[in-house]
Amino acid sequence: MQGMGKQSPANVTINDVASHAGVGKGTVSRVLNGGGNVSAATRSRVEAAIADLGYAPSYAAQSLARGRLATVVVVVPFVTHPSAVTRVQGIIEGLRPSGTPVSILDVETPEHARGQFLMLLGSLRPEGVIVVSLTPDGDVRRRLLEADFPVVWIDAKVQGHVSLFIDNAEGGRLAADHLLSLGHEAIAFIGDDEAHSGFGFTSAAERLRGVTSALAERGLELRNCLTGPHSKDVARELAVQLLTGRDRPTGIVTTSDTQAVGVLAAARELGIDVPGELSVVGFDDVEIAESAGLTTIRQPIAESGRRAAQLITSLAGGDKPSRRHVALPLQLVVRRSTGAAPTAPVQQPATTTG
Amino acid sequence: MQGMGKQSPANVTINDVASHAGVGKGTVSRVLNGGGNVSAATRSRVEAAIADLGYAPSYAAQSLARGRLATVVVVVPFVTHPSAVTRVQGIIEGLRPSGTPVSILDVETPEHARGQFLMLLGSLRPEGVIVVSLTPDGDVRRRLLEADFPVVWIDAKVQGHVSLFIDNAEGGRLAADHLLSLGHEAIAFIGDDEAHSGFGFTSAAERLRGVTSALAERGLELRNCLTGPHSKDVARELAVQLLTGRDRPTGIVTTSDTQAVGVLAAARELGIDVPGELSVVGFDDVEIAESAGLTTIRQPIAESGRRAAQLITSLAGGDKPSRRHVALPLQLVVRRSTGAAPTAPVQQPATTTG
DNA sequence: TTGTATGCGTTATCAG
DNA sequence: CTGATAACGCATACAA
């Protein structure tokens, strides 16, 4: 049974290093960490021993002794969305210099999210947490605020917490103003059906508000507003609906590039020329936007991840945040999917009997 | 002295639960884990106490006591590549049922990779490791094989290890055969410059081999073969070179959809009609391929991640792998980027002096 | 079935 | 500057 003892690498511990170097384990620990008070001679002896034995400190033991995991945890819903992916990439990139491992906690439903937060709080106790596009219940938020690790929120403005976000209404306004400036008056909106997600997202509603208020300033009303689950195909179907209905819009604003690409697909299917007969505006400016030639509202997605990572690193290092809330810049990026409104109505609306 | 220990939330421990329930900590541990020998009455008392106190076992302490981290680590280069992203998504998805956190270890260079593997082996000691598109040195491979946690390789066939991979040469052949069947004879290749990556990748070379051998079977030779760092823009530049040169090809095979999209961009810039004057084949069938209307060689990327995750879970559970090596299926997906070869030569090659 | 004692590998505290 | 030694919180072998 145990005759074989362990044939596995019999992981070398700090004790092995200590005896090999002829010092106490405390000393080894010191050279490993801050290493304040160690004589040069001892230090080099220990370092030699470490190299000799190929010693690496046990992550679990360190975590237990220190009271926290040397890992940054990212809590993110919809890891399949391109924007979520890009954010995570930014985070990983921003954390690379520090060498801190990144753990991904995917969440599917609000209850699932709650569970993940609880396990994070009670069990994981990581070095820092980055929450993406999520706003958990008040009690979880409070516990997160009281936790002894830093938390940074991306794409959510949370009271008392450090957060990076965008002005969604302004984004909607930018999109609408662009179409208006091109002469469009029949503008429709395709957005997420956030109410049904259960997460309590509000960004689509805010963007819609931006659009309608921009239109209102010109005395116009939104031609149509369709929402559905966030996906390219759903957006395509909604667009078909919009484009084959009576009040065909000449411009469509969407809440993501994914959806905009769906609208483009619908237009192609229906033989509607973009941007000749129809202009489409996306949101986010993820990678696909460029290759699809999409006019879109760019938000610095990867950048938000990078900044969150840097913030976490700095906060975990004991720094105080200079600003709690940081609004990220938004920018209209014009490509091939928008153009001047058709001079003649694309489709003559039936004149109502006067 | 030690009374002040920590003023932090004084996280509730297994001891608190034990005393609250009036049992020993061993019992609590038992109901928490396998829970074999616990009377129903005691069990419910303990469970009540756990719920009362909102107890969650410390991940670090569990890890230390058990000797391994309840985390699956993914080692992956180029997290920015769409295919890498998709694989990670698949892994996360496949691991969701088990609730195991996923840690991402990004690697930039071979040395970096080595360091990550070493820290993984010596320090992290996770529940399992999934290595994506990487083949480290022999000694690291051996240590990985001897480690007491399971390792699954994706996109790499590694001696003695469990691995999921594709037949790259077959992929190249599929692409070339498709173009050949459309009447193309002037076929060029744009691929990764893997030699300079330092990682020792060979997939591009294997795909190229598939292409050339398919051509050879018809008595043809590759018109041109250009390589460079893997990026859309580099591919675009290479394509411009190809398309403005003397021997303009009518078909281009690339080693990724990203590159194929670059080729498409080049064609558009040059006013070359696709697929009228030029056919383009991608590789992978990532999301962008569909919206770009790219004909491509589909490999089950997300699926590979899911399967790897399931394999890890099963292996970590003590199962023996049924098969060490699994070849994933490849499939030609025809879209709008390929069509019949132009009947008249697009560009009359200057007849060499006879 | 259940409580107790020991070990896991570090960090941190405290004399020396 | 350095070597013991006590936590850290849990799993587990062992005793009861």
XYZ file of C-alpha atoms (C1' of nucleotides) in Angstrom:
740
model
C 0.000 0.000 0.000
C 2.153 2.700 1.322
C 5.300 0.824 0.655
C 5.499 2.858 -2.475
C 5.261 5.900 -0.239
C 4.667 8.355 -2.967
C 6.257 8.061 -6.291
C 4.885 11.419 -7.210
C 7.343 14.281 -7.121
C 6.980 14.268 -3.328
C 6.554 17.998 -3.610
C 9.378 19.839 -1.986
C 8.257 22.079 0.829
C 9.633 25.043 2.632
C 11.014 22.686 5.267
C 13.128 20.892 2.727
C 14.517 24.176 1.567
C 15.162 25.264 5.145
C 17.109 22.163 6.105
C 18.906 22.063 2.772
C 20.048 25.605 3.381
C 20.660 25.029 7.058
C 18.248 27.733 8.167
C 14.815 27.992 9.744
C 11.686 27.992 7.647
C 10.948 31.498 8.774
C 14.038 32.678 7.022
C 13.082 30.951 3.837
C 9.699 32.588 3.989
C 11.387 35.927 4.440
C 13.566 35.657 1.374
C 10.543 34.460 -0.547
C 8.448 37.445 0.399
C 9.344 40.970 1.344
C 12.663 39.649 2.481
C 13.369 42.636 4.646
C 15.685 41.300 7.256
C 17.948 38.716 5.767
C 21.698 38.923 5.433
C 23.026 38.722 1.927
C 24.911 35.534 2.730
C 21.890 33.721 4.139
C 19.748 34.965 1.336
C 21.977 33.550 -1.332
C 22.264 30.232 0.520
C 18.489 30.017 0.607
C 18.139 31.040 -2.993
C 20.606 28.387 -3.989
C 18.635 25.791 -2.068
C 15.430 26.912 -3.725
C 16.978 26.591 -7.139
C 18.605 23.292 -6.235
C 15.405 21.705 -5.097
C 13.191 23.417 -7.656
C 11.019 24.597 -4.852
C 7.748 26.414 -5.470
C 5.609 27.526 -2.556
C 2.246 25.840 -2.273
C -0.433 28.127 -3.472
C -3.003 26.586 -1.151
C -0.813 26.890 1.918
C 0.059 30.460 1.113
C -3.564 31.271 0.576
C -4.567 29.747 3.876
C -1.845 31.462 5.826
C -2.426 34.822 4.198
C -6.158 34.578 4.363
C -6.681 35.251 0.712
C -6.242 33.639 -2.673
C -3.688 35.176 -5.013
C -6.247 35.167 -7.785
C -8.456 37.756 -9.352
C -11.938 36.505 -9.953
C -14.053 37.770 -12.810
C -17.789 37.367 -12.513
C -19.402 37.670 -15.894
C -22.725 36.721 -17.452
C -22.932 35.597 -21.056
C -19.331 34.686 -21.575
C -20.423 33.920 -25.101
C -21.115 37.533 -25.991
C -18.311 39.096 -27.966
C -18.219 42.102 -25.692
C -17.898 39.959 -22.590
C -15.091 38.059 -24.217
C -13.286 41.219 -25.144
C -13.592 42.528 -21.620
C -12.132 39.365 -20.194
C -9.283 39.603 -22.652
C -8.634 43.130 -21.464
C -8.620 41.951 -17.888
C -6.199 39.143 -18.590
C -3.986 41.544 -20.439
C -4.083 44.057 -17.622
C -3.240 41.385 -15.078
C -0.406 39.852 -17.027
C 2.327 42.062 -15.591
C 1.404 40.976 -12.082
C 1.252 37.329 -13.043
C -1.936 36.883 -11.076
C -4.081 34.009 -12.288
C -7.556 34.946 -13.448
C -10.528 32.841 -12.494
C -13.675 33.084 -14.543
C -16.994 32.680 -12.790
C -19.615 32.446 -15.466
C -23.182 33.134 -14.446
C -26.328 32.127 -16.233
C -29.157 33.321 -14.069
C -29.559 35.817 -11.241
C -29.818 32.982 -8.728
C -26.703 31.435 -10.137
C -25.008 34.804 -9.839
C -26.060 35.070 -6.231
C -24.597 31.668 -5.518
C -21.346 32.563 -7.197
C -21.075 35.781 -5.207
C -21.738 33.957 -1.987
C -19.138 31.326 -2.670
C -16.752 34.052 -3.640
C -17.359 35.891 -0.424
C -17.428 32.940 1.900
C -15.197 30.417 0.311
C -12.848 31.848 -2.266
C -11.796 35.116 -0.645
C -9.704 36.174 -3.602
C -7.282 38.987 -4.007
C -9.823 40.989 -5.928
C -13.041 40.721 -7.857
C -14.111 42.266 -11.118
C -17.814 42.180 -11.783
C -18.932 42.626 -15.364
C -22.362 43.910 -16.393
C -24.025 42.708 -13.234
C -25.760 44.328 -10.299
C -26.567 41.834 -7.575
C -28.995 42.379 -4.736
C -28.393 44.956 -2.084
C -27.185 42.561 0.571
C -24.628 40.996 -1.737
C -23.494 44.441 -2.791
C -23.101 45.418 0.829
C -21.124 42.319 1.704
C -18.960 42.950 -1.314
C -18.338 46.468 -0.091
C -17.408 45.211 3.359
C -15.242 42.410 2.060
C -11.558 42.744 2.723
C -10.700 42.486 -0.946
C -11.233 45.156 -3.585
C -14.105 44.967 -6.041
C -14.316 46.793 -9.333
C -17.473 46.962 -11.387
C -17.464 47.223 -15.132
C -20.508 48.328 -17.035
C -22.452 49.097 -13.888
C -22.520 52.116 -11.628
C -22.781 50.909 -8.089
C -23.193 53.141 -5.054
C -20.068 53.374 -2.999
C -18.124 50.987 -5.214
C -15.419 51.611 -7.760
C -16.984 51.312 -11.176
C -16.306 51.860 -14.841
C -19.293 52.464 -17.050
C -20.613 54.314 -20.051
C -23.412 56.775 -20.534
C -25.843 54.568 -22.397
C -28.297 57.349 -23.103
C -25.536 59.359 -24.691
C -24.715 56.358 -26.833
C -28.271 56.202 -28.081
C -28.193 59.882 -28.735
C -24.983 59.637 -30.735
C -26.499 56.940 -32.912
C -29.727 58.798 -33.479
C -28.033 62.120 -34.151
C -25.865 60.465 -36.752
C -28.890 59.152 -38.612
C -30.702 62.439 -38.221
C -27.780 64.322 -39.639
C -27.938 62.036 -42.666
C -31.521 63.073 -43.209
C -33.234 60.008 -41.780
C -36.604 60.534 -40.208
C -38.019 57.037 -40.147
C -35.885 55.499 -37.448
C -36.509 52.233 -35.677
C -34.864 50.557 -32.730
C -33.946 46.947 -32.123
C -32.864 46.151 -28.606
C -32.413 43.522 -25.951
C -35.345 42.253 -24.068
C -33.644 42.827 -20.776
C -36.729 42.581 -18.676
C -36.806 38.882 -19.335
C -33.184 38.253 -18.509
C -33.921 38.623 -14.835
C -30.642 40.396 -14.293
C -32.216 43.788 -14.179
C -30.091 45.223 -16.942
C -31.053 48.687 -18.004
C -28.550 49.600 -20.671
C -30.857 48.877 -23.609
C -33.614 50.939 -22.067
C -31.200 53.783 -21.454
C -29.942 53.680 -24.992
C -33.481 53.711 -26.247
C -34.139 56.725 -24.109
C -31.182 58.464 -25.710
C -32.552 57.716 -29.145
C -36.070 58.897 -28.432
C -34.897 62.071 -26.769
C -32.633 62.882 -29.724
C -35.570 62.333 -32.031
C -37.844 64.380 -29.830
C -35.496 67.324 -30.079
C -36.226 67.343 -33.793
C -39.899 66.848 -33.246
C -39.735 63.246 -34.387
C -40.928 60.010 -32.934
C -39.430 56.581 -33.081
C -40.916 54.676 -35.978
C -40.801 51.366 -34.234
C -39.210 49.586 -31.320
C -38.722 45.862 -31.219
C -36.945 43.868 -28.564
C -36.034 40.260 -28.059
C -33.382 38.028 -26.578
C -29.915 39.168 -27.495
C -28.812 37.276 -30.568
C -27.967 37.851 -34.151
C -30.737 35.613 -35.414
C -33.432 37.131 -33.277
C -32.332 40.542 -34.477
C -32.494 39.303 -38.037
C -36.055 38.144 -37.565
C -37.077 41.384 -35.915
C -35.476 43.279 -38.761
C -37.359 41.248 -41.342
C -40.507 42.172 -39.509
C -39.541 45.823 -39.551
C -38.460 45.836 -43.176
C -41.482 44.048 -44.579
C -44.037 45.946 -42.538
C -45.947 49.000 -43.603
C -43.780 51.639 -42.014
C -40.444 50.557 -43.233
C -37.734 52.592 -41.508
C -34.761 54.013 -43.369
C -32.568 53.793 -40.320
C -32.244 51.236 -37.564
C -30.428 51.669 -34.291
C -29.469 48.514 -32.423
C -28.031 47.859 -28.994
C -25.128 45.761 -30.156
C -23.007 44.958 -33.158
C -24.231 41.399 -32.972
C -27.756 42.561 -33.514
C -26.705 45.019 -36.187
C -25.079 42.207 -38.106
C -28.380 40.371 -37.879
C -30.126 43.390 -39.357
C -27.573 43.471 -42.155
C -28.312 39.831 -42.864
C -32.026 40.556 -43.022
C -31.449 43.396 -45.455
C -29.345 41.201 -47.672
C -32.010 38.511 -47.647
C -34.653 41.014 -48.608
C -32.530 42.594 -51.285
C -32.502 45.907 -49.497
C -29.405 47.925 -50.212
C -27.323 49.106 -47.292
C -26.712 51.982 -46.972
C -28.655 52.998 -50.092
C -32.057 52.132 -48.757
C -31.302 51.367 -45.175
C -28.801 52.596 -42.618
C -27.836 50.516 -39.636
C -26.008 51.532 -36.485
C -24.505 49.031 -34.080
C -23.136 49.413 -30.587
C -19.835 48.423 -28.936
C -17.495 48.242 -31.917
C -16.390 44.711 -31.330
C -14.158 43.060 -33.874
C -16.945 41.955 -36.164
C -18.065 45.546 -36.612
C -15.043 46.403 -38.656
C -15.210 43.489 -41.028
C -18.937 43.958 -41.425
C -18.349 47.608 -42.223
C -20.677 48.587 -39.448
C -21.222 52.133 -38.315
C -21.326 51.834 -34.569
C -20.962 53.473 -31.199
C -17.581 52.511 -29.924
C -17.038 51.920 -26.277
C -13.581 50.987 -25.007
C -14.368 47.434 -24.088
C -10.940 45.861 -23.884
C -9.731 49.051 -22.303
C -12.370 48.784 -19.599
C -11.019 45.357 -18.751
C -7.459 46.572 -18.676
C -8.324 49.500 -16.459
C -10.326 47.336 -14.114
C -7.365 45.012 -13.823
C -5.028 47.854 -13.045
C -7.461 49.246 -10.518
C -7.721 45.896 -8.780
C -3.973 45.552 -8.656
C -3.595 49.005 -7.246
C -6.407 48.645 -4.726
C -5.162 45.249 -3.605
C -1.827 46.935 -3.060
C -3.488 49.212 -0.546
C -4.004 52.298 -2.678
C -7.124 54.348 -2.287
C -9.140 54.947 -5.428
C -8.803 58.481 -6.713
C -12.276 58.416 -8.184
C -15.027 55.977 -7.422
C -16.903 56.300 -10.654
C -15.317 56.598 -14.032
C -17.371 57.207 -17.150
C -15.747 55.711 -20.209
C -15.776 57.683 -23.454
C -18.140 56.881 -26.279
C -17.463 57.579 -29.898
C -19.339 57.345 -33.160
C -17.470 55.279 -35.714
C -18.774 55.727 -39.237
C -18.346 52.886 -41.694
C -20.272 51.558 -44.643
C -23.583 50.674 -43.036
C -24.947 54.201 -42.865
C -25.549 56.783 -45.563
C -27.823 59.570 -46.603
C -31.504 58.855 -46.238
C -33.126 57.789 -49.497
C -34.438 60.895 -51.243
C -37.680 59.257 -52.329
C -39.578 57.255 -49.778
C -38.475 53.685 -50.168
C -41.962 52.541 -49.825
C -44.933 54.789 -50.347
C -47.074 54.609 -47.272
C -50.729 54.190 -48.138
C -52.387 57.545 -47.663
C -54.984 57.295 -45.042
C -58.421 58.304 -46.163
C -58.757 62.023 -45.535
C -1.825 39.637 21.543
C -3.543 37.265 19.327
C -6.946 38.431 20.379
C -6.806 41.189 17.835
C -5.797 38.619 15.260
C -8.044 40.113 12.641
C -10.828 42.581 12.750
C -12.055 41.365 9.376
C -15.488 39.721 9.187
C -14.105 36.897 11.294
C -15.346 34.480 8.683
C -17.360 31.692 10.156
C -15.378 28.479 10.270
C -16.108 24.839 10.621
C -15.551 25.213 14.352
C -18.352 27.707 14.663
C -20.659 25.354 12.869
C -19.559 22.460 15.048
C -20.184 24.231 18.317
C -23.385 25.807 17.065
C -24.639 22.348 16.192
C -23.172 20.799 19.264
C -21.029 18.321 17.369
C -17.373 17.841 16.556
C -15.802 19.450 13.541
C -15.158 16.033 12.077
C -18.861 15.486 11.844
C -19.392 18.756 10.090
C -16.714 17.846 7.625
C -18.451 14.551 7.033
C -21.816 16.059 6.217
C -20.060 18.532 3.990
C -18.277 15.885 2.006
C -19.086 12.318 1.216
C -21.142 12.279 4.369
C -21.077 8.545 4.671
C -21.524 7.922 8.339
C -23.798 10.509 9.835
C -27.155 9.912 11.434
C -30.055 11.712 9.867
C -30.696 13.669 13.036
C -27.128 14.928 13.392
C -26.968 15.680 9.743
C -29.976 17.928 9.811
C -28.724 19.676 12.933
C -25.459 20.379 11.185
C -27.180 21.488 8.030
C -29.337 23.848 10.027
C -26.260 25.287 11.687
C -24.591 25.732 8.324
C -27.592 27.568 6.984
C -27.943 29.607 10.176
C -24.401 30.822 10.120
C -24.150 31.086 6.370
C -21.097 28.928 6.508
C -19.000 28.256 3.431
C -15.860 26.152 3.712
C -12.627 27.969 3.043
C -11.389 27.113 -0.365
C -7.783 27.584 0.659
C -8.066 25.371 3.722
C -9.833 22.667 1.755
C -7.210 22.862 -0.932
C -4.396 22.566 1.545
C -5.930 19.662 3.400
C -6.854 17.823 0.243
C -3.613 18.547 -1.491
C -5.199 20.001 -4.573
C -7.032 23.054 -5.773
C -10.641 22.580 -6.827
C -9.957 24.501 -10.010
C -9.376 23.544 -13.590
C -6.566 25.481 -15.148
C -6.513 26.313 -18.825
C -3.175 27.118 -20.363
C -3.632 28.938 -23.618
C -1.540 31.114 -25.886
C -3.027 34.019 -27.809
C -6.173 34.471 -25.778
C -6.942 37.164 -28.268
C -7.451 34.772 -31.152
C -11.101 34.051 -31.810
C -10.509 30.328 -31.863
C -8.777 30.382 -28.498
C -11.650 32.362 -27.087
C -14.191 29.950 -28.441
C -12.318 27.015 -26.960
C -12.243 28.628 -23.562
C -15.945 29.269 -23.830
C -16.482 25.625 -24.581
C -14.409 24.665 -21.575
C -16.328 26.972 -19.278
C -19.551 25.603 -20.623
C -18.439 22.034 -20.138
C -17.341 22.741 -16.593
C -20.472 24.586 -15.580
C -22.364 21.513 -14.372
C -19.587 20.687 -11.953
C -19.348 24.250 -10.716
C -15.590 24.107 -10.870
C -13.950 27.492 -11.270
C -11.810 27.910 -14.353
C -8.473 29.637 -14.148
C -6.950 31.059 -17.281
C -3.193 31.007 -17.636
C -2.360 33.063 -20.662
C 1.039 32.545 -22.217
C 2.912 34.857 -24.507
C 6.192 33.189 -25.186
C 7.584 29.674 -24.867
C 9.584 30.729 -21.823
C 6.511 32.233 -20.289
C 4.672 29.007 -20.988
C 7.391 27.046 -19.287
C 7.134 29.250 -16.253
C 3.375 28.835 -16.135
C 3.659 25.076 -16.380
C 6.211 24.992 -13.624
C 4.110 27.103 -11.302
C 1.157 24.951 -12.159
C 3.050 21.817 -11.298
C 4.834 23.056 -8.224
C 2.561 25.602 -6.767
C -0.999 25.416 -8.019
C -1.591 21.649 -8.106
C -5.056 22.009 -9.566
C -7.763 19.484 -10.083
C -6.983 19.275 -13.751
C -5.268 21.060 -16.580
C -6.331 21.709 -20.134
C -3.583 22.748 -22.478
C -4.600 24.476 -25.668
C -2.492 24.529 -28.843
C 0.752 24.112 -26.979
C 3.445 21.499 -26.789
C 5.976 22.235 -24.083
C 9.398 20.676 -23.735
C 9.849 17.020 -23.040
C 10.627 17.395 -19.359
C 7.559 19.497 -18.717
C 5.478 16.994 -20.669
C 6.845 14.190 -18.567
C 6.193 15.977 -15.304
C 2.713 16.712 -16.504
C 2.245 13.050 -17.248
C 3.476 12.083 -13.810
C 1.468 14.727 -12.022
C -1.331 13.502 -9.823
C -3.914 15.513 -11.701
C -5.296 14.816 -15.155
C -4.151 16.756 -18.191
C -6.006 17.028 -21.471
C -4.475 18.510 -24.568
C -6.479 20.309 -27.200
C -5.134 20.904 -30.646
C -2.006 18.917 -29.978
C -1.279 15.231 -30.146
C 0.992 14.373 -27.280
C 2.558 10.989 -26.687
C 0.969 9.155 -23.792
C -1.398 12.002 -22.972
C -5.093 12.381 -23.587
C -5.518 14.714 -26.515
C -8.083 16.111 -28.882
C -6.859 17.298 -32.244
C -7.653 17.603 -35.913
C -5.998 16.292 -39.032
C -4.570 19.524 -40.353
C -3.382 18.021 -43.609
C -6.860 16.758 -44.277
C -8.151 20.254 -43.655
C -5.802 21.639 -46.244
C -6.834 18.929 -48.642
C -10.519 19.686 -48.137
C -9.943 23.329 -48.917
C -7.861 22.636 -51.987
C -10.202 19.967 -53.321
C -13.084 22.362 -53.023
C -11.309 24.950 -55.126
C -10.146 22.331 -57.588
C -13.670 21.050 -58.015
C -14.708 24.588 -58.860
C -12.185 24.641 -61.655
C -9.489 26.666 -59.982
C -5.953 25.975 -60.981
C -4.125 29.054 -59.834
C -4.233 28.527 -56.108
C -2.219 30.365 -53.486
C -1.766 29.904 -49.792
C -1.577 32.399 -46.973
C -0.546 31.002 -43.632
C 0.952 31.674 -40.249
C 4.600 32.169 -39.875
C 4.820 29.660 -37.111
C 8.533 29.236 -37.199
C 8.923 32.668 -35.681
C 6.416 32.143 -32.913
C 8.873 29.995 -31.057
C 6.113 27.687 -29.924
C 6.908 25.085 -32.509
C 3.452 25.032 -33.975
C 3.089 22.914 -37.034
C -0.550 23.163 -37.991
C -0.053 25.718 -40.742
C 2.701 23.648 -42.278
C 0.521 20.552 -42.131
C -2.367 22.330 -43.757
C -0.067 23.589 -46.452
C 1.083 20.049 -46.989
C -2.522 18.972 -47.446
C -3.037 21.668 -50.019
C 0.055 20.885 -52.025
C -0.603 17.185 -52.030
C -4.164 17.710 -53.230
C -2.832 19.889 -56.003
C -0.132 17.405 -56.834
C -2.728 14.729 -57.334
C -4.068 16.825 -60.174
C -0.639 17.553 -61.476
C -0.737 21.110 -60.245
C 1.566 23.207 -58.163
C 0.821 25.875 -55.651
C 0.894 29.253 -57.344
C 2.285 31.022 -54.345
C 2.767 30.645 -50.619
C 3.054 33.599 -48.306
C 3.307 33.548 -44.545
C 3.441 36.098 -41.801
C 2.374 36.721 -38.235
C -1.195 35.682 -37.634
C -3.391 38.715 -38.090
C -6.060 40.009 -40.341
C -4.038 43.007 -41.411
C -0.932 41.054 -42.220
C -3.057 38.694 -44.267
C -4.570 41.660 -46.046
C -1.150 42.947 -46.973
C 0.000 39.556 -48.147
C -3.146 39.247 -50.215
C -2.562 42.622 -51.828
C 0.861 41.406 -52.747
C -0.602 38.251 -54.230
C -3.391 40.001 -56.079
C -1.312 42.738 -57.610
C 1.554 40.484 -58.592
C 2.120 38.833 -61.948
C 0.667 35.457 -61.182
C -2.591 36.462 -59.667
C -4.299 33.415 -58.203
C -8.015 32.742 -58.621
C -8.230 30.915 -55.337
C -6.597 31.513 -51.970
C -6.476 29.083 -49.091
C -5.752 30.524 -45.660
C -5.031 28.985 -42.291
C -7.707 30.867 -40.406
C -10.908 32.789 -40.855
C -9.195 35.832 -39.467
C -6.716 35.743 -42.309
C -9.427 34.979 -44.838
C -11.300 38.069 -43.748
C -8.114 39.999 -44.347
C -7.942 38.594 -47.858
C -11.539 39.613 -48.425
C -10.681 43.133 -47.325
C -7.794 43.210 -49.762
C -10.025 42.079 -52.608
C -12.552 44.739 -51.786
C -9.866 47.406 -51.731
C -8.583 46.288 -55.093
C -12.046 46.066 -56.574
C -11.701 42.365 -57.179
C -14.998 40.558 -57.093
C -15.432 37.665 -54.699
C -16.285 35.025 -55.698
C -16.451 36.193 -59.338
C -12.755 36.752 -59.792
C -11.398 35.323 -56.593
C -12.349 32.515 -54.254
C -11.237 32.478 -50.628
C -11.278 29.636 -48.138
C -10.866 30.157 -44.424
C -10.212 27.759 -41.586
C -11.950 27.149 -38.236
C -15.425 28.500 -38.900
C -15.438 30.920 -36.039
C -18.332 33.298 -35.693
C -17.018 35.888 -38.070
C -16.947 33.349 -40.878
C -20.678 33.256 -41.111
C -21.293 36.962 -41.195
C -18.456 37.397 -43.650
C -20.003 34.695 -45.830
C -16.772 32.799 -45.733
C -16.345 29.343 -47.165
C -14.239 27.593 -44.589
C -13.052 24.362 -43.044
C -15.042 23.899 -39.911
C -13.488 22.340 -36.888
C -15.547 21.844 -33.754
C -13.790 24.430 -31.645
C -16.276 25.038 -28.874
C -17.007 21.339 -28.895
C -13.351 20.548 -28.336
C -13.444 22.717 -25.240
C -16.586 21.062 -23.961
C -15.191 17.606 -24.508
C -11.938 18.469 -22.842
C -13.864 19.758 -19.857
C -15.891 16.583 -19.629
C -12.763 14.502 -19.967
C -11.076 16.393 -17.173
C -14.080 15.986 -14.929
C -14.249 12.313 -15.634
C -10.519 11.728 -15.252
C -10.405 13.729 -12.046
C -13.179 11.480 -10.831
C -10.883 8.532 -11.251
C -12.103 7.197 -14.577
C -9.641 5.809 -17.049
C -9.685 7.344 -20.508
C -11.238 5.051 -23.093
C -9.106 6.472 -25.842
C -5.996 8.524 -25.480
C -6.180 10.295 -28.786
C -9.318 11.607 -30.372
C -9.349 13.106 -33.839
C -12.038 15.709 -34.232
C -14.052 15.840 -37.447
C -13.408 18.415 -40.141
C -15.998 19.679 -42.543
C -16.110 21.940 -45.560
C -18.652 24.717 -45.148
C -19.484 26.457 -48.403
C -20.612 30.055 -48.289
C -20.323 33.059 -50.547
C -16.583 33.469 -50.743
C -15.967 30.687 -53.232
C -17.340 30.090 -56.702
C -16.446 28.732 -60.088
C -13.068 29.736 -61.406
C -13.240 32.642 -63.855
C -13.565 31.209 -67.371
C -11.137 33.665 -68.938
C -7.864 34.263 -67.197
C -8.373 37.279 -65.001
C -5.027 38.560 -65.950
C -3.212 37.301 -68.959
C 0.142 36.072 -67.803
C 2.890 37.354 -70.056
C 3.917 34.468 -72.223
C 7.447 33.620 -71.526
C 9.666 33.700 -74.489
C 9.719 30.255 -75.974
C -22.028 6.957 14.641
C -19.202 10.607 16.600
C -15.516 13.364 18.880
C -10.434 14.170 19.011
C -5.910 14.735 17.430
C -2.759 15.332 13.829
C -1.066 16.990 9.436
C -1.238 20.003 5.222
C 2.683 24.127 3.924
C 2.914 29.000 4.846
C 2.906 33.239 7.248
C 3.530 35.850 11.212
C 4.782 36.593 15.979
C 8.058 36.457 19.445
C 11.859 35.670 21.896
C 16.859 35.482 21.430
C 19.186 39.123 11.789
C 17.290 34.459 12.890
C 15.124 30.173 14.721
C 11.135 28.257 17.184
C 6.229 28.178 17.434
C 1.572 29.354 17.042
C -2.157 30.131 13.973
C -4.783 29.491 9.220
C -9.337 26.105 8.384
C -10.181 21.846 6.967
C -9.735 16.509 6.124
C -8.836 12.359 8.054
C -7.098 8.499 10.695
C -7.970 6.900 15.082
C -10.098 6.282 19.350
C -14.305 5.944 21.857
